[in-house]
Every structure is written in structure tokens, then in C-alpha cells.
XYZ file of C-alpha atoms in Angstrom:
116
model
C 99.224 109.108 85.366
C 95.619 110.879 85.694
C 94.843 109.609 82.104
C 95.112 106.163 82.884
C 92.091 103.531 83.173
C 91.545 102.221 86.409
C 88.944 100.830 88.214
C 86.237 102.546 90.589
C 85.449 102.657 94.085
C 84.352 105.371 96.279
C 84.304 106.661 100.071
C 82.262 108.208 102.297
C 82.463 110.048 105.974
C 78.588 109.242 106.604
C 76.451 106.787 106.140
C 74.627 106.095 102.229
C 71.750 104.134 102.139
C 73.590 100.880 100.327
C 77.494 101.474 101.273
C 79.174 99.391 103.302
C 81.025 99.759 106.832
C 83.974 97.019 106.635
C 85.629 96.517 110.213
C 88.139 98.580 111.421
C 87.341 101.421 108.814
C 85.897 104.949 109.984
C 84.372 105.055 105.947
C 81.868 103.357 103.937
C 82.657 102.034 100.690
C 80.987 101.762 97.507
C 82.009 100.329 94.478
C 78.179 100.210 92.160
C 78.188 104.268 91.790
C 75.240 103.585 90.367
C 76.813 101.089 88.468
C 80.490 99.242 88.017
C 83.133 101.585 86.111
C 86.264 99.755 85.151
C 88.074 101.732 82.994
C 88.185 105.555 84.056
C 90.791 108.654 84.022
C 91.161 110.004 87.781
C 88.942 112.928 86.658
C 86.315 110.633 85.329
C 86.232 108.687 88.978
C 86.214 111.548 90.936
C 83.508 113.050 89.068
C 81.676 109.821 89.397
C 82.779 109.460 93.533
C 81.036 113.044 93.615
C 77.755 112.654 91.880
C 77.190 109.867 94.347
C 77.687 112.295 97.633
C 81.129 110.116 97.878
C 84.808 111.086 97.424
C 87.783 108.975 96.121
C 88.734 106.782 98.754
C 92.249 107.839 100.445
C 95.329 105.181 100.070
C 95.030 104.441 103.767
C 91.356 103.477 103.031
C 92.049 101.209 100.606
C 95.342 99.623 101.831
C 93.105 99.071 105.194
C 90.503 96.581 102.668
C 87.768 99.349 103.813
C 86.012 98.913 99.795
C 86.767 95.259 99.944
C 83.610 93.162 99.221
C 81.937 96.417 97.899
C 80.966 94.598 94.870
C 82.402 94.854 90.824
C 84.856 92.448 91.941
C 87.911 94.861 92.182
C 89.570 93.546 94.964
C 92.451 92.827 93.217
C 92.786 95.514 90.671
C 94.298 98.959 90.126
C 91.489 101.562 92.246
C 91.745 105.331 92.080
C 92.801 107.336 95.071
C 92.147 110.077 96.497
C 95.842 110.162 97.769
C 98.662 112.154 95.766
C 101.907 110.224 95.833
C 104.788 112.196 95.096
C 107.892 110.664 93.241
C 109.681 111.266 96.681
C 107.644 109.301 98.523
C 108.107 104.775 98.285
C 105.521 103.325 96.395
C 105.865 100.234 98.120
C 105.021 99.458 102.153
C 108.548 98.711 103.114
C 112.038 97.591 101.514
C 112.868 94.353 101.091
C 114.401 92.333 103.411
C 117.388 91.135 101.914
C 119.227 92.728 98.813
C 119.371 91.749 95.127
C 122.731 89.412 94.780
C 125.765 90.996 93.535
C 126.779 90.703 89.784
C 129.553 89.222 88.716
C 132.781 91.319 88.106
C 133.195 90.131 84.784
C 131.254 88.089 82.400
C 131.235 84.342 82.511
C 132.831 82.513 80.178
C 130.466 79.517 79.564
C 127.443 80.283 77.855
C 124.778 79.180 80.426
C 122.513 76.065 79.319
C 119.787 76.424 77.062
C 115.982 76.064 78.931
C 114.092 73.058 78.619
């Protein structure tokens, strides 16, 4: 949702004095816009990405690590996108390899033990 809080990072398609070109990426990243921002609506981060001559960073950018090391140390947290996801589309990479195990047809009879 657009009104949650999420973290900051931004992308660019040229070169800002500061921002950072990670390998493999055709962006630089930034994540001190001018400062660290850790709890912002979508709106508020792209207004932010924007007033720093950056945009929100696509989800290819950021599933490629291309803001990684940027600073704020958000390299494991929720970051805005620039990307919309529809509910169509998988939110994860791929499936999992092997399916959930099959209930039981009926219920058990035995309670199941306590935890220790």
C-alpha cells in the first residue's frame, strides 16, 4: 500500500557527485538524499528521489543489489520502488520446489504432545 512506511533509496541514469556505481548495474544509487529516511509513504520517497535529480529505483535495480552499500544500512529492509506490481503478477522470484504436504483426511485422534 502507498501509505505504508518504508525505507529510502534512490536511482539515477547519470552520474551525481556522491552516488554510487555497484557492479553489474547501469544506475547509481543513493540512499543519504540528503539524509537517511526510514519511514516514508511512496509519495513522500518519490518526492524525496526527485528533489535529489534521482528517481525511485526500479525492482530490477534493487533485486540486482545496485543501492546495496549506499549507506543508512537498508540492505535488508523494505525499499520503495519505482516498479508497480499488479496483484496478477508473483510477488516472489519463483515457486517452490516441492509442495506443502497433504492434510490429513480426517482429524487425528490423539491429541498431539504438549511442547517442551
Amino acid at each position: 500500500s502507498p501509505s505504508e512506511l518504508h525505507e529510502v533509496r534512490c536511482c539515477s541514469d547519470i552520474l551525481i557527485s556522491g552516488w554510487v556505481k555497484n557492479a553489474g548495474c547501469d544506475v547509481w544509487g543513493e540512499s543519504d538524499v540528503p539524509t537517511c529516511y526510514i519511514e516514508k509513504t511512496w509519495v513522500e520517497a518519490n518526492d524525496l528521489c526527485t528533489s535529489a535529480q534521482g528517481r525511485l529505483c526500479t525492482r530490477a535495480e534493487l533485486l540486482a543489489d545496485c543501492t546495496s552499500n549506499t549507506g543508512c544500512r537498508s540492505n535488508a529492509h523494505h525499499i520503495w520502488s519505482g516498479t508497480v506490481v499488479t496483484a496478477s503478477e508473483p510477488t516472489t522470484s519463483a515457486p517452490t520446489g516441492t509442495p506443502t504436504p497433504k492434510p490429513t483426511d480426517s482429524p487425528t485422534t490423539k491429541p498431539t504432545p504438549s511442547p517442551t
